[in-house]
XYZ file of N, CA, C and O in Angstrom:
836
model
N 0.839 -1.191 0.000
C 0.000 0.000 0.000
C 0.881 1.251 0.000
O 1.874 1.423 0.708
N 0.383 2.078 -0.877
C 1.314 3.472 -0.696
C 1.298 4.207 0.376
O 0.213 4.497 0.879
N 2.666 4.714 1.015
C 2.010 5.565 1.802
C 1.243 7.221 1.473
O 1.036 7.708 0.362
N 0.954 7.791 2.728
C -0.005 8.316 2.549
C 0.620 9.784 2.304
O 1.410 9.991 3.225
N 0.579 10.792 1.495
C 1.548 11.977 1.209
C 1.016 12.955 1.531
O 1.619 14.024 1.432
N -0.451 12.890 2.081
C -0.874 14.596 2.536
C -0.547 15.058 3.863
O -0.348 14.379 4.870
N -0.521 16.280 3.722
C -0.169 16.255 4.933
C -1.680 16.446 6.179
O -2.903 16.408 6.046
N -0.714 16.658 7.361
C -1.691 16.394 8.299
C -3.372 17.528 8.334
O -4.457 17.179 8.799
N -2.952 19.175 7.534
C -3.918 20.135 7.357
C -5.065 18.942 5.851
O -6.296 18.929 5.854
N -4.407 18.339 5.069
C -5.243 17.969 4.207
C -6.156 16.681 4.893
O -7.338 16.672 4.548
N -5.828 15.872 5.593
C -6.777 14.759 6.434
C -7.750 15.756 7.618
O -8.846 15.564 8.145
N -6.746 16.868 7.708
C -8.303 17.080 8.754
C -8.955 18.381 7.812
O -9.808 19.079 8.360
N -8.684 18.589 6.874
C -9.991 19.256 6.104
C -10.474 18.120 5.438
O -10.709 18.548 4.308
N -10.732 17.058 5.458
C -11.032 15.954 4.424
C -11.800 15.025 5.586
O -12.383 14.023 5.173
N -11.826 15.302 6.978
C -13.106 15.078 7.791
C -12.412 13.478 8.161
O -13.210 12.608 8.512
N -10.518 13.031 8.049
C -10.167 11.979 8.202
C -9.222 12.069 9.405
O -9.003 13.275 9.516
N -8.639 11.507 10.233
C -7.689 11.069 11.493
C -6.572 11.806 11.048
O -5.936 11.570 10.021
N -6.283 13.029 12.147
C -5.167 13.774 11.700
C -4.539 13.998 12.988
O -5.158 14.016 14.052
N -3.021 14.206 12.827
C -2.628 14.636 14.461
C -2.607 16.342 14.152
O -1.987 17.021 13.333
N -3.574 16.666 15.199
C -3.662 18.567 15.326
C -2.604 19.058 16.410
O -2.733 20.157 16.949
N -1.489 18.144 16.722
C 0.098 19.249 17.182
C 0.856 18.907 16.202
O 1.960 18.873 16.745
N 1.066 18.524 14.710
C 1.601 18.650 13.804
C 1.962 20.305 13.792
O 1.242 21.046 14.462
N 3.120 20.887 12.997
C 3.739 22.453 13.296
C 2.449 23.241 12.942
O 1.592 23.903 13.527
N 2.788 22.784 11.539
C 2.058 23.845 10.428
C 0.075 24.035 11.550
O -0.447 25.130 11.760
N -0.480 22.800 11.968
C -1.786 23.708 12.584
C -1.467 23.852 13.763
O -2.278 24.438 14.480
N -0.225 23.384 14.343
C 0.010 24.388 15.523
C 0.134 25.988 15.345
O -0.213 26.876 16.123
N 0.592 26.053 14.380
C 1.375 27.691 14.344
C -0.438 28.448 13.749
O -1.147 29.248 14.359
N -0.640 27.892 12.610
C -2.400 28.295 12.481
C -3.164 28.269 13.253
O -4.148 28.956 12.979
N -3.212 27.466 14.714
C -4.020 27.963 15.576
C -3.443 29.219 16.666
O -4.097 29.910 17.447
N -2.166 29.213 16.422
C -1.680 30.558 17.332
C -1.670 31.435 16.797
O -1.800 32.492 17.416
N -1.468 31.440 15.007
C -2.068 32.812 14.523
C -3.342 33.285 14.807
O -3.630 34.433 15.146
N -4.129 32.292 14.642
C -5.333 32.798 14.912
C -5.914 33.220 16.364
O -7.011 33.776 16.400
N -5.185 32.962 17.588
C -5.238 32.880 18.858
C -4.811 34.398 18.808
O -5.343 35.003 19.739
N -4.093 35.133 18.093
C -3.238 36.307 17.842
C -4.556 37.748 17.765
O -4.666 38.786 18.419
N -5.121 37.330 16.987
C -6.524 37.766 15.905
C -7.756 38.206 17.096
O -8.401 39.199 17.432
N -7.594 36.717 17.480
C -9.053 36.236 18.245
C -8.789 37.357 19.822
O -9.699 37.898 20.450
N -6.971 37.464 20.203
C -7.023 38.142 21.194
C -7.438 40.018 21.171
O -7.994 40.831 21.909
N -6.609 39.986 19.536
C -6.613 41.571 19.161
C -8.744 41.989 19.297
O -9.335 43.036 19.559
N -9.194 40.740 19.003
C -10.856 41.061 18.750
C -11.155 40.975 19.985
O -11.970 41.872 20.198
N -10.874 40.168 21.301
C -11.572 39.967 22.108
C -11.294 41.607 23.092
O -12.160 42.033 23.856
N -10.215 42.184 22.907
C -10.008 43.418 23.345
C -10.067 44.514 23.194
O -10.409 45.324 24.055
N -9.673 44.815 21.808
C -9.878 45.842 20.874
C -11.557 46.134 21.092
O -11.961 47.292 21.199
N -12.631 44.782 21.153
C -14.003 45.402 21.209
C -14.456 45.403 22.461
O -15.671 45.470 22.650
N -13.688 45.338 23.379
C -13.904 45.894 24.924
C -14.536 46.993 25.526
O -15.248 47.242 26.499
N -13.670 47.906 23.978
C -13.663 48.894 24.467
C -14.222 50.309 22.825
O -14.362 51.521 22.991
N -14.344 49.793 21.906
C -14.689 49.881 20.593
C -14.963 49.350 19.385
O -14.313 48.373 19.012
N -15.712 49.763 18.780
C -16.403 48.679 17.921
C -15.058 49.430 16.137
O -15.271 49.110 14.968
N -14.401 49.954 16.402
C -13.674 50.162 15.538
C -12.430 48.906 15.436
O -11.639 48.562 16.315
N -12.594 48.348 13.945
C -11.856 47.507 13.284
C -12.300 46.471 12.916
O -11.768 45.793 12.037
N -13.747 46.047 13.745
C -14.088 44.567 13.826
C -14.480 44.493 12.654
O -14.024 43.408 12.292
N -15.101 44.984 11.693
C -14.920 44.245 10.124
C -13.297 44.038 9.875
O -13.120 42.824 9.977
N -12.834 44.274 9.772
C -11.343 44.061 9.382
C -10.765 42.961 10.276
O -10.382 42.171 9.413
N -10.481 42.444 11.363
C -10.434 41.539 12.058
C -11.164 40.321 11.274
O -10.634 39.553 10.471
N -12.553 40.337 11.721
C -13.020 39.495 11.392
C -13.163 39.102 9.863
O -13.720 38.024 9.657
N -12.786 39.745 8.889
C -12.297 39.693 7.202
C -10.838 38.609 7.864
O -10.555 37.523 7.357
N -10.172 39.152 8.916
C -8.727 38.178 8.729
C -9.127 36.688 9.206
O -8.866 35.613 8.666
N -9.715 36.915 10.175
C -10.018 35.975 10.676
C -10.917 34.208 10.202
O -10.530 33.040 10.240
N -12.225 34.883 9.790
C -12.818 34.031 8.976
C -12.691 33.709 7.755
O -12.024 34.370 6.959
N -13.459 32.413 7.402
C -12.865 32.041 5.934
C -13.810 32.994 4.975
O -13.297 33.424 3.942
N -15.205 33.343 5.292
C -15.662 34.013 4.624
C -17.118 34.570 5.475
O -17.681 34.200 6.505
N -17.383 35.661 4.446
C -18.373 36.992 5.291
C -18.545 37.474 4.329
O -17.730 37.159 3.462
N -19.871 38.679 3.837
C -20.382 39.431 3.498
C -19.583 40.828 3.643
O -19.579 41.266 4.793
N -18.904 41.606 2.670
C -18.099 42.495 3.363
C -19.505 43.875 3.836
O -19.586 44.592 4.834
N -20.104 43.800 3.024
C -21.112 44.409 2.322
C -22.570 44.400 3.766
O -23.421 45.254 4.012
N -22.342 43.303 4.304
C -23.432 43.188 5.465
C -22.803 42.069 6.318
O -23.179 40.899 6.249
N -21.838 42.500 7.113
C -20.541 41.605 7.610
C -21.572 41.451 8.945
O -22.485 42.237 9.197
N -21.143 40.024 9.895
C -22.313 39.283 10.613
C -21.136 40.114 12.072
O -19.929 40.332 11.967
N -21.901 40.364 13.118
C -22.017 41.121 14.229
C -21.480 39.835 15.590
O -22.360 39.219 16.192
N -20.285 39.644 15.842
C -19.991 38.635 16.864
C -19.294 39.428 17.909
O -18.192 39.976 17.914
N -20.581 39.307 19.110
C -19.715 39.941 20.489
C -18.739 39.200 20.908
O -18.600 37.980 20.808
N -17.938 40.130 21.472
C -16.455 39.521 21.849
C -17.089 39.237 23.534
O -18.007 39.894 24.024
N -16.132 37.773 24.443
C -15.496 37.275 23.762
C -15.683 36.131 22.600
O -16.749 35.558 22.375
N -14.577 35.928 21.974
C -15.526 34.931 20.410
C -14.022 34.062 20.635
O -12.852 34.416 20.775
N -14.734 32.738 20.586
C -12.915 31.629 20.774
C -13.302 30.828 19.351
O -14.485 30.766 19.016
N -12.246 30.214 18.526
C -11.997 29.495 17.266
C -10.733 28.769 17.589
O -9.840 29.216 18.309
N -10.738 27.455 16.915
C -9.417 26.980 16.511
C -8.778 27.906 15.673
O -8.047 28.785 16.129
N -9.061 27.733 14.201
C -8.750 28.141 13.212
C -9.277 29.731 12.347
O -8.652 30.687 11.889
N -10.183 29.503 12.406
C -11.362 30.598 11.993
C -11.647 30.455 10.173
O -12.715 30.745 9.635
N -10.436 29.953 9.466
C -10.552 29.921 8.320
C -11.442 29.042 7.747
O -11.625 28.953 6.533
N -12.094 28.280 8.735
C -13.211 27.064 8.244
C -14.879 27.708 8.145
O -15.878 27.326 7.535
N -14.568 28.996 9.171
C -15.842 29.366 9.700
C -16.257 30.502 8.768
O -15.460 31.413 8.548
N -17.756 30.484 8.079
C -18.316 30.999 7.294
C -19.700 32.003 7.349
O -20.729 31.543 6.854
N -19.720 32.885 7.735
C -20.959 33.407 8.445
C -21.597 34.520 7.488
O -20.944 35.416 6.953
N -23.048 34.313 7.349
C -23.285 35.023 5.947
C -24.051 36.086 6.733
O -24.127 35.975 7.957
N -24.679 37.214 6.031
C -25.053 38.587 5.755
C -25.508 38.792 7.308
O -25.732 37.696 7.822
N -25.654 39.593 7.963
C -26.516 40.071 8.878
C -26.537 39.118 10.049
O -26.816 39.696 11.100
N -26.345 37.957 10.154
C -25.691 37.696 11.519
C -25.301 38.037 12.396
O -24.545 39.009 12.412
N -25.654 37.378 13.492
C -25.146 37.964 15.357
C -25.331 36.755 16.143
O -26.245 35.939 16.259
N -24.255 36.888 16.609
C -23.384 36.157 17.802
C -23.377 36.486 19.020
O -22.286 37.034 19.175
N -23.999 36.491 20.123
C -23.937 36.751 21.229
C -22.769 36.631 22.176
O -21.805 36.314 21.479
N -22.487 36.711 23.149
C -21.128 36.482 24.050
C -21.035 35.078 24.306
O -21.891 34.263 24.649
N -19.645 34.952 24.036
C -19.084 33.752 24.896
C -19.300 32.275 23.496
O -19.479 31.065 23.634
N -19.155 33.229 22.148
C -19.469 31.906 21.037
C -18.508 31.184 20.539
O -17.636 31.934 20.101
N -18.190 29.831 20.364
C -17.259 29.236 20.491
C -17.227 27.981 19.702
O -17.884 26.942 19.758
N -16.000 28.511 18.752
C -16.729 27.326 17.800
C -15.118 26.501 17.127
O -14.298 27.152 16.480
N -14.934 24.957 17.462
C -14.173 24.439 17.132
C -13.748 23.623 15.797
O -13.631 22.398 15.762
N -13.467 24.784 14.352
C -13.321 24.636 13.259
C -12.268 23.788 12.829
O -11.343 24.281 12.183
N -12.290 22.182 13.189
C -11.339 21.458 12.566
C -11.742 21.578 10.805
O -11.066 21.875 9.820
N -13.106 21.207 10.991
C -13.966 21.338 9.975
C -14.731 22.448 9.263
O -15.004 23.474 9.885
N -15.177 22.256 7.683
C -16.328 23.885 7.633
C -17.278 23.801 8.421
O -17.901 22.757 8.613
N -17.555 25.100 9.087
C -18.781 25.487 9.640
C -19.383 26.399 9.081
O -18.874 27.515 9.186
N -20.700 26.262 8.275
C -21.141 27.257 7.638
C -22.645 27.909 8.598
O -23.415 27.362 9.388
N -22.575 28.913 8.204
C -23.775 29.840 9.200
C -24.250 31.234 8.393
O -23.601 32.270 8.244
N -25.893 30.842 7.823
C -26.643 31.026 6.921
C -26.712 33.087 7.141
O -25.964 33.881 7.712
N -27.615 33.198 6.590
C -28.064 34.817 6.928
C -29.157 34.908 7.787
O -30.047 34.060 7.853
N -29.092 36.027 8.507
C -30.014 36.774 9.074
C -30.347 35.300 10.759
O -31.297 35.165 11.530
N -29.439 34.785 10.662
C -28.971 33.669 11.949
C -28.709 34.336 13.326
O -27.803 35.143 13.534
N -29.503 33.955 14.128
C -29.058 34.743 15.603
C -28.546 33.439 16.645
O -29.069 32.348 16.875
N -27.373 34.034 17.117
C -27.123 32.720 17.871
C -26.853 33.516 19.841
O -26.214 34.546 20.057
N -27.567 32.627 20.971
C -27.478 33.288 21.956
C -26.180 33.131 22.816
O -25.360 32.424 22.231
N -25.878 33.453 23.681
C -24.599 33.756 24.459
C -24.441 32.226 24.869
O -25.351 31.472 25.214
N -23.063 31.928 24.754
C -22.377 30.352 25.329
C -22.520 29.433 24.877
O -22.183 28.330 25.305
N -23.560 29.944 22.990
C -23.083 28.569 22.010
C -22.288 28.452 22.127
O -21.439 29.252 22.523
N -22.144 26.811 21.673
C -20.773 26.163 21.189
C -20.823 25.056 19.382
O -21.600 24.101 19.392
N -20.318 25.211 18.572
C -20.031 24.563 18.241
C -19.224 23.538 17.788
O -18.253 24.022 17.207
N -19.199 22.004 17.806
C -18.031 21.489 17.536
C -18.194 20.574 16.078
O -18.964 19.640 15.853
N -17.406 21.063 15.390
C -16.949 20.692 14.123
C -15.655 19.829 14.405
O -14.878 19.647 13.468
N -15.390 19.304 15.613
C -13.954 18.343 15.981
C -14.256 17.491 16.782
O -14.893 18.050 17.674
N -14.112 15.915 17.073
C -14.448 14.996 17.647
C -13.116 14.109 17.785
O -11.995 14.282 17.307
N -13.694 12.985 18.703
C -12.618 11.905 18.998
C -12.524 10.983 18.633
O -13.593 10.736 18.076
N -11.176 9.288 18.454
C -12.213 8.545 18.118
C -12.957 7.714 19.811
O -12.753 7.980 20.996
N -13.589 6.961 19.315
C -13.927 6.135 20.966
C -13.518 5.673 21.549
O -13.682 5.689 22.769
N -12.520 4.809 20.686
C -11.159 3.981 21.304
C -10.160 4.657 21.962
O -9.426 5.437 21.355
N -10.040 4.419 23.270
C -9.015 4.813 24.167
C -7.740 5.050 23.285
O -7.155 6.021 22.806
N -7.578 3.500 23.310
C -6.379 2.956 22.780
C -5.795 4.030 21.635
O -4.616 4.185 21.315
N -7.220 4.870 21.003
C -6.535 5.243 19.483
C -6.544 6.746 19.779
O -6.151 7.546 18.930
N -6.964 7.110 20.905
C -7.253 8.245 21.060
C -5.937 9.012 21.960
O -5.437 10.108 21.705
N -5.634 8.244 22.869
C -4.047 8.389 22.837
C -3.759 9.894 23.710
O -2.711 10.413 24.094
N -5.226 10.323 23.822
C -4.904 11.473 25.190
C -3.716 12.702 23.747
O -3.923 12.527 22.546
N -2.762 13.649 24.171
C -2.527 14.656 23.136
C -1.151 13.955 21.783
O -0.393 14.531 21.002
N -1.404 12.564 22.088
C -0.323 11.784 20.894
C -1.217 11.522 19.943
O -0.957 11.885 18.796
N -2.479 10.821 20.236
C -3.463 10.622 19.230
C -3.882 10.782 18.210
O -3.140 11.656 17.762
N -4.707 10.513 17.336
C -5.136 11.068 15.967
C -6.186 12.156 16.411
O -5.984 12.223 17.623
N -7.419 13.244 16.043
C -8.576 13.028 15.974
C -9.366 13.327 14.662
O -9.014 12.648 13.698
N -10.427 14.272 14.444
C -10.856 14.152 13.402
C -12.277 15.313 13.655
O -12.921 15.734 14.616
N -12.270 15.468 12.357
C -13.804 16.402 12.172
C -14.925 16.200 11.590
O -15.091 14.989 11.438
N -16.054 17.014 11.059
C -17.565 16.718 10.578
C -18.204 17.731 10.076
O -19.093 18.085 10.851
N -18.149 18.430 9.019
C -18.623 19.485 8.800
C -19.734 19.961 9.631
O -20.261 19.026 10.234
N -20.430 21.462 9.935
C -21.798 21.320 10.018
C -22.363 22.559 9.899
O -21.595 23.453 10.255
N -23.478 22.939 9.508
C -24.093 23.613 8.795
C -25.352 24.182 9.454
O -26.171 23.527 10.099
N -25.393 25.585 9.183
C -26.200 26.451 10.165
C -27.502 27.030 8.895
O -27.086 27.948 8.189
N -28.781 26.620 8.634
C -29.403 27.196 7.658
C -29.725 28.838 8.175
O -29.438 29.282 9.286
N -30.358 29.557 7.117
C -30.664 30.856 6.928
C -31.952 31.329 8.096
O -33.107 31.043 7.780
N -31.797 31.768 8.910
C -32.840 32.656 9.497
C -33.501 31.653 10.794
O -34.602 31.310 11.226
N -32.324 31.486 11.025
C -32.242 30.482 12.428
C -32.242 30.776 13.628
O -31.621 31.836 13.702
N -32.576 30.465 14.638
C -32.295 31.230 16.122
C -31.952 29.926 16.981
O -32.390 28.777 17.054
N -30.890 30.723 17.629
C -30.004 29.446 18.270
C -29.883 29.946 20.071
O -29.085 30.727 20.590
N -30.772 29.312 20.568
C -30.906 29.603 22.236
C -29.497 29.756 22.741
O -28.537 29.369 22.075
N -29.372 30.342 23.959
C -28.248 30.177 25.031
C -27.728 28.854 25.065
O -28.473 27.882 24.938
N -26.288 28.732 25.257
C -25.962 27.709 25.991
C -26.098 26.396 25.270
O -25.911 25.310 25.818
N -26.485 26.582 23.817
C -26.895 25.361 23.117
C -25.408 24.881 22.342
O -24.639 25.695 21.831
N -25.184 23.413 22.371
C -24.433 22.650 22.132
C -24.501 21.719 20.826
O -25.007 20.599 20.758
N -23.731 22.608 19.577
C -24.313 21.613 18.328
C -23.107 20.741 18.063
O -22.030 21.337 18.051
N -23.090 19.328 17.829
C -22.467 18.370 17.597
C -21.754 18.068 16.280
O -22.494 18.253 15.314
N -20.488 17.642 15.965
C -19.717 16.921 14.788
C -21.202 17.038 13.465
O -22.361 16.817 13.815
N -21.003 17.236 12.692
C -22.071 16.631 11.195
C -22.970 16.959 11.268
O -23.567 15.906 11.046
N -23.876 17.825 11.455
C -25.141 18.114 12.121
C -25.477 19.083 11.081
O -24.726 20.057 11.129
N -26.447 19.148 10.061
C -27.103 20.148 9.636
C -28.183 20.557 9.953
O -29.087 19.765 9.686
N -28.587 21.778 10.574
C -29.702 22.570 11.022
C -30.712 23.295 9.632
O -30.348 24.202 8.883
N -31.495 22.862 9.621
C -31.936 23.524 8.551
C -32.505 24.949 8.409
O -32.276 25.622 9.414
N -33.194 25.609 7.422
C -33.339 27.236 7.347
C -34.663 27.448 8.628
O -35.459 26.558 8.931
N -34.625 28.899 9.261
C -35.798 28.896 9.749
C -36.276 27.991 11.029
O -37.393 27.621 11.391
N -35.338 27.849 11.408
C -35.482 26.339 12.523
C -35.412 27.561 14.210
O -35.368 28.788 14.290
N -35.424 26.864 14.901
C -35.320 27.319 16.447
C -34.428 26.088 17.687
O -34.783 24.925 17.881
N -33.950 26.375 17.957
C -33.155 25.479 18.441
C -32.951 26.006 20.359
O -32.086 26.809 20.709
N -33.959 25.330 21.357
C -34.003 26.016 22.585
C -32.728 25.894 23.326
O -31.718 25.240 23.069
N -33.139 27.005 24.706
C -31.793 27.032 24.797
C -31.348 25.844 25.973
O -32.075 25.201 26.730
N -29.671 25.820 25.785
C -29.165 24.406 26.806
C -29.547 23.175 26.139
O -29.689 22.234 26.920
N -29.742 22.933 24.985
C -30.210 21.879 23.867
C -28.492 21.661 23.428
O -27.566 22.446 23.223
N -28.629 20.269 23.415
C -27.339 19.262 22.431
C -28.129 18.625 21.331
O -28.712 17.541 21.309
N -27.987 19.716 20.270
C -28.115 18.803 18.740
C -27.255 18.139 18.540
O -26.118 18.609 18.511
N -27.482 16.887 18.343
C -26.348 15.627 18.077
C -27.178 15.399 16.873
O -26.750 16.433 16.360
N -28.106 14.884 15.849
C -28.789 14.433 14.719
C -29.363 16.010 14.143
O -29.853 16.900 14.837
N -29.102 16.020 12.516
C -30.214 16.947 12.018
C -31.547 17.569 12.552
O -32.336 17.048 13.340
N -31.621 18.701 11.998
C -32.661 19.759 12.131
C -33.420 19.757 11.399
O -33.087 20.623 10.589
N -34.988 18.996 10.877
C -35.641 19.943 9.650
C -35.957 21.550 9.543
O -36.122 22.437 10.381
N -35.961 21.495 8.036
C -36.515 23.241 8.185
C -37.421 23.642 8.989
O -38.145 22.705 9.326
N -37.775 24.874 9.563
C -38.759 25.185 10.199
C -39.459 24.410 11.416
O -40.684 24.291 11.430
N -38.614 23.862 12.485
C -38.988 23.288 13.436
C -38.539 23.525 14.761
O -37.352 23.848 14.728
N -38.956 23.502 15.811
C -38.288 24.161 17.466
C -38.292 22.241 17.909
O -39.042 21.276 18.055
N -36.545 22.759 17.970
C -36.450 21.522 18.885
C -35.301 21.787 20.120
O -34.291 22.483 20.012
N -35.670 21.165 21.112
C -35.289 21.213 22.416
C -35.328 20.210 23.132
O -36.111 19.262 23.068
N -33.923 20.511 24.301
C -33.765 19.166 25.198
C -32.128 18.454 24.652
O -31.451 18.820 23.692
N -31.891 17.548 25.466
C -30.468 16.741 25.421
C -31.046 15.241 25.604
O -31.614 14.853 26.625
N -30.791 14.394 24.350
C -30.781 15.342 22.941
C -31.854 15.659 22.739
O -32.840 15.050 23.155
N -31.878 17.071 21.795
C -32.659 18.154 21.580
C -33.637 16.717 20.307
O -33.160 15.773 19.676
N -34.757 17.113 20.404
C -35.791 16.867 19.900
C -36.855 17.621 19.124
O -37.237 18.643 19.695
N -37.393 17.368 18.014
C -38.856 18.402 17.531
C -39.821 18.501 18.778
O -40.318 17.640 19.503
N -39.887 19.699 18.755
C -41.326 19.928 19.505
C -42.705 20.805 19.141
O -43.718 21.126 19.761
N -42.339 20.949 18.202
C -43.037 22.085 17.344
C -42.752 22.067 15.871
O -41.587 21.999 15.477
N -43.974 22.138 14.869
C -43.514 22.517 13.210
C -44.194 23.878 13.271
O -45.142 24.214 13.982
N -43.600 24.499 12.491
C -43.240 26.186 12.270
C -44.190 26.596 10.945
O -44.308 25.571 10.274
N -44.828 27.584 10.390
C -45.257 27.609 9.559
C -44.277 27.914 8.457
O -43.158 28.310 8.782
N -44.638 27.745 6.977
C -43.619 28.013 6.085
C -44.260 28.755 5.173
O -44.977 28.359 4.255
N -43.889 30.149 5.548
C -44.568 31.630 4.871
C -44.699 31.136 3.827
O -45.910 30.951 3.703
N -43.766 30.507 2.243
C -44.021 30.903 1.148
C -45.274 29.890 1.304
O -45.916 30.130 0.282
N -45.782 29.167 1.819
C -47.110 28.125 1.505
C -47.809 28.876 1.985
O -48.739 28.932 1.180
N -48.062 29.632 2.903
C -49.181 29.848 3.536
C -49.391 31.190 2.091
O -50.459 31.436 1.531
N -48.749 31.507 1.950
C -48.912 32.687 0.998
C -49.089 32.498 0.126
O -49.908 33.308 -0.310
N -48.576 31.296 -1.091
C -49.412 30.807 -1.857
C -50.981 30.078 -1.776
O -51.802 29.896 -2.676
N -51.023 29.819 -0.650
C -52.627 29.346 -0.489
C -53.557 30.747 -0.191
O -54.624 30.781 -0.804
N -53.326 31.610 0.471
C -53.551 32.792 0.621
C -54.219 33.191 -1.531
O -55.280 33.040 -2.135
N -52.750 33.740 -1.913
C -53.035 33.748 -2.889
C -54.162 32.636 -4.231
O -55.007 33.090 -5.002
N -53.851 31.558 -4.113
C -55.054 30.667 -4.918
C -56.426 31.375 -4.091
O -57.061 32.295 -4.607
N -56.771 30.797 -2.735
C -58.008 31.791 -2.456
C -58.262 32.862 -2.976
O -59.427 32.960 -3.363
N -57.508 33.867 -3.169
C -58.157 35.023 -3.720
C -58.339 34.851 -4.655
O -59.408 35.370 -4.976
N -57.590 34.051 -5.905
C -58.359 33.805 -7.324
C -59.329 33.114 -7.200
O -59.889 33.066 -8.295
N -60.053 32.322 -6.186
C -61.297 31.899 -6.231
C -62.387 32.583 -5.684
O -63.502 32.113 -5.457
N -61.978 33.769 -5.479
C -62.931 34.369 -4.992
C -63.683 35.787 -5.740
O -64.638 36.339 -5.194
């Protein structure tokens, strides 16, 4: 069998067993530790720079309607993390980008999320405490979402658009669109209406009338 030639940044963007004290994402998470400190202080005390920060920081943003994250804000990396138009982040958001994390528009998330886009494996044996391999899971934040306090979203997890997610909830499994789910693990408890239907039925009524 050949061996294997990527290096350790290409297995853990590729969602496979990577060692993360290899140099190269050691030194990428202290750049970014660099960033994350200049933001967590700099907006202490002023809201001057934080588009520019956060342009260095993340992999991508809206420059045009750049998303609103109170400091403090913790990342591995930040270059995984993707946050679209009009977004806000409450205090204390924290999100562990082995993997992409994408996060839709007009998304509100409350103080002491966490997300983890980085996991272990189960095996002791392989897990090896800081010699070990570990590994990531993409996961995905849909458009016009609200994300309670204190809520805990898991490795692979896509949330879909329009959803509600209560707070102190561990999403470990998918979100459908338009649904409030809550609890550990967080569960549906509610389906949501979905404006464009109700508005097309709206509309047919009035042509029958």
């Amino acid at each position: 069998m050949a061996a294997d030639k990527r290096t350790e940044k290409e297995k853990m963007l590729a969602g496979e067993l990577y060692c993360a004290f290899e140099k190269t994402l050691l030194d990428e998470r202290q750049a970014a530790k660099v960033l994350i400190h200049r933001y967590n202080t700099q907006l202490a005390t002023t809201i001057e720079g934080r588009e520019e920060l956060l342009q260095q920081l993340l992999g991508g943003m809206d420059p045009a309607d750049p998303p609103f994250i109170e400091p403090p804000f913790y990342c591995d990396y930040g270059y995984n993390i993707y946050m679209g138009a009009g977004s806000y982040a409450n205090f204390g958001f924290t999100v562990l980008d082995a993997c992409r994390v994408d996060i839709g528009k007009r998304v509100l998330i409350g103080p002491n999320v966490q997300v983890y886009a980085a996991t272990h494996p189960l095996d002791g044996h392989v897990r090896k405490g800081c010699t070990g391999p570990e590994y990531g899971a993409p996961i995905s934040i849909g458009d016009d979402t609200w994300i309670g306090g204190a809520v805990v979203i898991c490795p692979g997890v896509t949330i879909g658009n329009n959803s509600v997610i209560g707070a102190g909830s561990v999403v470990t499994k998918d979100v459908e669109p338009y649904t409030v789910v809550a609890g550990n693990p967080a569960k549906v408890i509610r389906r949501l209406e979905r404006h464009e239907e109700a508005g097309a039925a709206a509309a047919a009524a009035a042509l029958k009338n």
